[in-house]
Short mmCIF file of C-alpha atoms in Angstrom, two decimals:
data_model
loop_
_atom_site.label_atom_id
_atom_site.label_comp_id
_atom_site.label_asym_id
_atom_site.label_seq_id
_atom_site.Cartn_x
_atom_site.Cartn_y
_atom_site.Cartn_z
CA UNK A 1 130.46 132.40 54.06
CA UNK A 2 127.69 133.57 56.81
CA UNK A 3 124.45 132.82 56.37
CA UNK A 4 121.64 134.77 58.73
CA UNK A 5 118.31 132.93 58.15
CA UNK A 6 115.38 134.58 59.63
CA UNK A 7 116.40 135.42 63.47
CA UNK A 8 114.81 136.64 66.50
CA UNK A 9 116.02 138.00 69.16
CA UNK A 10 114.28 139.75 71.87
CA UNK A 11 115.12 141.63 75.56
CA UNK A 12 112.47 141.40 77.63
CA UNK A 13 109.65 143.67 75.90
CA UNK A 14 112.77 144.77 73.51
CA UNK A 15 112.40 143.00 69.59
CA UNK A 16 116.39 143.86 69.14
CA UNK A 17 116.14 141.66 66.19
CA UNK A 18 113.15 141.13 63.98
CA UNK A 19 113.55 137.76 61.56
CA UNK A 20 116.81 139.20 59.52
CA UNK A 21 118.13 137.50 57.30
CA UNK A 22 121.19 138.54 54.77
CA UNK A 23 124.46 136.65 53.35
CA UNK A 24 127.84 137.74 53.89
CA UNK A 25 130.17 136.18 50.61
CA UNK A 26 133.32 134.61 50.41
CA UNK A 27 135.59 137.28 48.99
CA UNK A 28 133.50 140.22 49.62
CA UNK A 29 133.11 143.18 52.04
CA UNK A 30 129.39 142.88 53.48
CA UNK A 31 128.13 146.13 55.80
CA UNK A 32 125.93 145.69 58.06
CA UNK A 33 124.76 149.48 58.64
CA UNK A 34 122.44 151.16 60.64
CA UNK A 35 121.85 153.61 63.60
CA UNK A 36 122.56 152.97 66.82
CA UNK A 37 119.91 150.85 67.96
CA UNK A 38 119.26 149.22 65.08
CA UNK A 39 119.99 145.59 65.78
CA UNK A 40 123.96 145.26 64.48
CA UNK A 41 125.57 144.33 67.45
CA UNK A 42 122.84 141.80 68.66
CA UNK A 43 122.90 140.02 65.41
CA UNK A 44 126.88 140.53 65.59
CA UNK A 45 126.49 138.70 69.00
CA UNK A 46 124.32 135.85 67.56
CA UNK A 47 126.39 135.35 64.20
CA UNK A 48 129.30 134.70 66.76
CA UNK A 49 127.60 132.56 69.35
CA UNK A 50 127.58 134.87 72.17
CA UNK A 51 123.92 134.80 72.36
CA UNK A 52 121.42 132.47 70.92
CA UNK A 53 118.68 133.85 68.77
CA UNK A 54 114.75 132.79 69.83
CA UNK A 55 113.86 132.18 66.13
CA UNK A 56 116.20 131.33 63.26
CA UNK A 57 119.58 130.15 62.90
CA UNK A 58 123.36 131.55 61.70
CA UNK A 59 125.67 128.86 59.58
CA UNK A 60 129.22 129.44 59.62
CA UNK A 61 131.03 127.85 55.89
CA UNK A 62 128.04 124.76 56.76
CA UNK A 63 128.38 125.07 60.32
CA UNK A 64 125.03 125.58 62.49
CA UNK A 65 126.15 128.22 65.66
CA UNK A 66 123.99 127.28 67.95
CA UNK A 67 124.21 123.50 67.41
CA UNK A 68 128.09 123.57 67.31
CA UNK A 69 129.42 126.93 68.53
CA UNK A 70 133.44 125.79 68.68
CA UNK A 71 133.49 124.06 65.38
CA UNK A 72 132.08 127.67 64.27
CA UNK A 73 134.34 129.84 65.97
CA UNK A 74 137.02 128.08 64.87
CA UNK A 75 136.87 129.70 60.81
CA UNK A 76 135.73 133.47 62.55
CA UNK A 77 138.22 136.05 63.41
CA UNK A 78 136.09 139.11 65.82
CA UNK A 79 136.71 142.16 66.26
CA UNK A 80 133.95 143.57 69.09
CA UNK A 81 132.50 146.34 69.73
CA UNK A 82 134.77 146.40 73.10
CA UNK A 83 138.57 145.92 72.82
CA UNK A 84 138.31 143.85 76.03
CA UNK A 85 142.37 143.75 77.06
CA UNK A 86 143.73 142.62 80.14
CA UNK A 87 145.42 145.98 81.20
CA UNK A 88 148.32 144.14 83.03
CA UNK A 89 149.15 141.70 80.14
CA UNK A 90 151.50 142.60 77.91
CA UNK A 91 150.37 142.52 74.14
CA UNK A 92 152.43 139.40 73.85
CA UNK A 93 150.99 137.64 76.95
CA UNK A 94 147.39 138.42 75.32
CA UNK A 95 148.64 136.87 71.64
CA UNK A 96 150.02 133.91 73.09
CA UNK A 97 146.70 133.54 75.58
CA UNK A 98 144.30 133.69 72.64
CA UNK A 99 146.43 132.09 70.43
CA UNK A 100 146.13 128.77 72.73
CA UNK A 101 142.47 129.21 73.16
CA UNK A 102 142.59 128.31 69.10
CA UNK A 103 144.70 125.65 69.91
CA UNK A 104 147.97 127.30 68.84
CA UNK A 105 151.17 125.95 70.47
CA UNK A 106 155.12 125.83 70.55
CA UNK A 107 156.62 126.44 66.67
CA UNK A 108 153.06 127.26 65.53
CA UNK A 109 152.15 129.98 68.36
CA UNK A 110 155.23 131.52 67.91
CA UNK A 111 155.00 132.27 64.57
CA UNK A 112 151.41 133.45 64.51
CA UNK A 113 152.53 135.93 66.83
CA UNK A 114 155.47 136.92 64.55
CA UNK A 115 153.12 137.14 61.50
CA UNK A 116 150.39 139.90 63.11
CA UNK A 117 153.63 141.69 65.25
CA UNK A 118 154.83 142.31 61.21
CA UNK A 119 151.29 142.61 59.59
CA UNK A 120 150.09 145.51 62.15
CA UNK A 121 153.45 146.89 62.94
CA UNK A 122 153.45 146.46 66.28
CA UNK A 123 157.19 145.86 67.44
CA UNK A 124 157.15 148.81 70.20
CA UNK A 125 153.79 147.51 72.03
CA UNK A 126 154.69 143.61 71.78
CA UNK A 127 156.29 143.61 75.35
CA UNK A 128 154.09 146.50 76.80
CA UNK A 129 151.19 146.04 78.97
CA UNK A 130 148.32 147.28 77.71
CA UNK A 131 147.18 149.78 80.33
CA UNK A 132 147.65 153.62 79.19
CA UNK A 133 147.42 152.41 75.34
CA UNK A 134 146.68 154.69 73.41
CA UNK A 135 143.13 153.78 70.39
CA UNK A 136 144.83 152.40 68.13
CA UNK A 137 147.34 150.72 69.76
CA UNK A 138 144.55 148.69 71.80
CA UNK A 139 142.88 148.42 67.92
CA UNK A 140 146.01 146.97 67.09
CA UNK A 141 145.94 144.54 69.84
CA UNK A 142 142.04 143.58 69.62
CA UNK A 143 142.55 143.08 65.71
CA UNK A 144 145.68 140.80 66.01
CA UNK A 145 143.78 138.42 68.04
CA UNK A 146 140.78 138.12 65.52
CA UNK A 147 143.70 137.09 62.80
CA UNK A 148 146.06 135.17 64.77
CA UNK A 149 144.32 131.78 64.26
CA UNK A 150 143.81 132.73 60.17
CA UNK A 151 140.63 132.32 60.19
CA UNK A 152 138.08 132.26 56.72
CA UNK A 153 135.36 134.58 58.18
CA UNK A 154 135.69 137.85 59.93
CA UNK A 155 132.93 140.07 61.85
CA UNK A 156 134.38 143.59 62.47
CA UNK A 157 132.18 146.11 64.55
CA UNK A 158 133.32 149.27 63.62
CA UNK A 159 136.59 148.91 62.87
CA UNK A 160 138.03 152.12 62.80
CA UNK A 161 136.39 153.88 65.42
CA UNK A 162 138.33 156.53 66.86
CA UNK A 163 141.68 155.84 64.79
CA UNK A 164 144.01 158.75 62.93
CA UNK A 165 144.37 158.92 59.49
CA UNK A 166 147.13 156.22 59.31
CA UNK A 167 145.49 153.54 61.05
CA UNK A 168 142.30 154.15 59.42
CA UNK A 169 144.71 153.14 55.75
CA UNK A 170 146.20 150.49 57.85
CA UNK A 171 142.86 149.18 58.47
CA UNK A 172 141.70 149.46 55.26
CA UNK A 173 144.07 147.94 53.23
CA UNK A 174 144.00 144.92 55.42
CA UNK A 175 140.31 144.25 55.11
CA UNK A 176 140.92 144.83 51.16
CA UNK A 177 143.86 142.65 51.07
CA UNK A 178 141.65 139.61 53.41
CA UNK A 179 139.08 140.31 50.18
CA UNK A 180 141.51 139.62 47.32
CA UNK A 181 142.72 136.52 48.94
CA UNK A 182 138.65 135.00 49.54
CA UNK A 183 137.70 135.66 52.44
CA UNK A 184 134.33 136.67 53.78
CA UNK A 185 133.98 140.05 55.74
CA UNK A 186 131.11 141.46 57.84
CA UNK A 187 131.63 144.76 59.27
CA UNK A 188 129.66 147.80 60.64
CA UNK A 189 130.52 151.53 60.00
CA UNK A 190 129.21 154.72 61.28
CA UNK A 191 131.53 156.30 58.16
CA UNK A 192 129.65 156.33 55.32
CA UNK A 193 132.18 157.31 53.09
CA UNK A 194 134.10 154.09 54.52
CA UNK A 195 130.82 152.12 53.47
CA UNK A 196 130.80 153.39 50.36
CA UNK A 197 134.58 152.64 49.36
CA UNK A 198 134.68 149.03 50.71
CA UNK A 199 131.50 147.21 50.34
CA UNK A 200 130.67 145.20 48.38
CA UNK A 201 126.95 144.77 49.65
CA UNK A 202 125.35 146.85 52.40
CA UNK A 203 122.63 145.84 54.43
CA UNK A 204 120.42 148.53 55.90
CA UNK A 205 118.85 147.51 59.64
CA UNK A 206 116.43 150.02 61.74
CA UNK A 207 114.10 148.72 64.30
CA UNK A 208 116.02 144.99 64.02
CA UNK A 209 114.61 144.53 60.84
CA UNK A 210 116.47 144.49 57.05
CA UNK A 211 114.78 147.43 55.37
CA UNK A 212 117.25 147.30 52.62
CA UNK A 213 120.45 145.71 50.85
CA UNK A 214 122.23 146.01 47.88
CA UNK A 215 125.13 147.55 46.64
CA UNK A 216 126.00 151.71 47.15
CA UNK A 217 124.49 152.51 43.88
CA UNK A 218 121.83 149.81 44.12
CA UNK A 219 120.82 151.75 46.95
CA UNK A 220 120.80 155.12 45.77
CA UNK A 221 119.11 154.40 42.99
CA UNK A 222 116.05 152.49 45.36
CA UNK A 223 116.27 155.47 47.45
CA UNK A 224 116.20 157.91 44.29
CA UNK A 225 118.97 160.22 46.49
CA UNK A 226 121.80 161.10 45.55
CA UNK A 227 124.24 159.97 47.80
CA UNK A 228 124.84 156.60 50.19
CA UNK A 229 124.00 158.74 52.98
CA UNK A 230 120.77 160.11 51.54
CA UNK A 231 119.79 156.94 50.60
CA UNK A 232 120.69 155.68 54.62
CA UNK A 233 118.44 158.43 55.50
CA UNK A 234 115.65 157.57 53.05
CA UNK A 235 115.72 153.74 53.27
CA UNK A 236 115.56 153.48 57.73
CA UNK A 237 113.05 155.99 58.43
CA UNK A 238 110.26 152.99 59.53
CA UNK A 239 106.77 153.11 59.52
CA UNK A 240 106.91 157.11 59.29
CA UNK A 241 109.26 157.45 62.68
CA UNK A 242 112.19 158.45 63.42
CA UNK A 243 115.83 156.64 62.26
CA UNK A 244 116.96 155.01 65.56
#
């Protein structure tokens, strides 16, 4: 489970993030959705320690970030908004160097890597470096690390940006399948047919603040629209401005 309790983040004369606060379940698909802008990726950024919020706090299944950031990391899985590969590392040599960052080794590493190679079909890249890959093979690569260590939480940023048809399912069925077996999911989407399929909650952000959550229909009806993306529309126009 994540917990967001009230944070605060700001850049300089930038409020990014204006005292959100939402809960991501165990066994559920939690959105985080807004424009670009909005605040997702900074509170992405603070809910996995990368930056430390002014005001509030994140826990991780009990565990404070910011007091205890590897004990944290330790139960997330993350897939960011940049793939960040090594383009002259193989996929392999990037498994088995992330893998022993989470303290895989020998018998253990090995089969972690043999478990995502099978899971995200990835056979043909394994011993490729990843410079010249193509989107979703370097999705492939970015979202094997995140599940290498099996973690309980996972905090996707757009998932399935840029993928074809296939690896959009592929995608897909793996977040729904990480669902039915407990565990707790926080993505983002642009895709609001995507957001409407596989969340369980959604929670609206524009200017860094929560204007919204619920579920699709929950949201609708709030909005009185008639459709998830009317009721996006509807719900993050702030103070009479524009969405961001």
């Amino acid at each position: 489970m994540i917990i967001v309790e009230n944070i605060k983040k700001s850049f300089g004369n930038v409020l990014a993030v204006d005292h959100a606060s939402f809960t991501a379940d165990n066994g559920a698909i939690t959105t985080l959705l807004g424009a670009n802008g909005s605040g997702k990726t900074t509170t992405f950024r603070a809910i996995t320690g990368l930056l430390h919020p002014q005001e509030g706090k994140v826990i991780i299944d009990g565990v404070h970030v910011e007091r205890d950031p590897m004990a944290a990391q330790k139960s997330l899985g993350v897939f960011p908004d940049k793939f960040g590969l090594y383009s002259r590392l193989t996929t392999r040599e990037h498994l088995i160097y992330f893998g022993e960052l989470h303290g895989l080794h020998g018998t253990q590493l090995t089969s972690a890597i043999d478990e995502v190679v099978a899971l995200l079909h990835m056979q043909d890249i394994l011993d490729r470096r990843t410079k010249g890959f193509s989107q979703g093979q370097r999705m492939k690569v970015a979202l094997s690390r995140s599940l290498m260590h099996k973690p309980k939480n996972f905090v996707l940023d757009e998932p399935t940006r840029g993928l074809d048809v296939t690896s959009v399912r592929m995608v897909r069925d793996l977040l729904l399948d990480l669902k039915a077996k407990g565990h707790c999911i926080l993505m983002s989407s642009h895709v609001m047919a995507e957001v409407d399929i596989l969340s369980d909650h959604i929670v609206m952000m524009a200017e860094g603040r929560i204007v919204a959550e619920g579920t699709s229909k929950e949201l609708v009806a709030l909005s009185c629209t008639k459709n998830l993306e009317d009721a996006f529309v509807a719900l993050t126009i702030v103070d009479g401005g524009e969405n961001l």
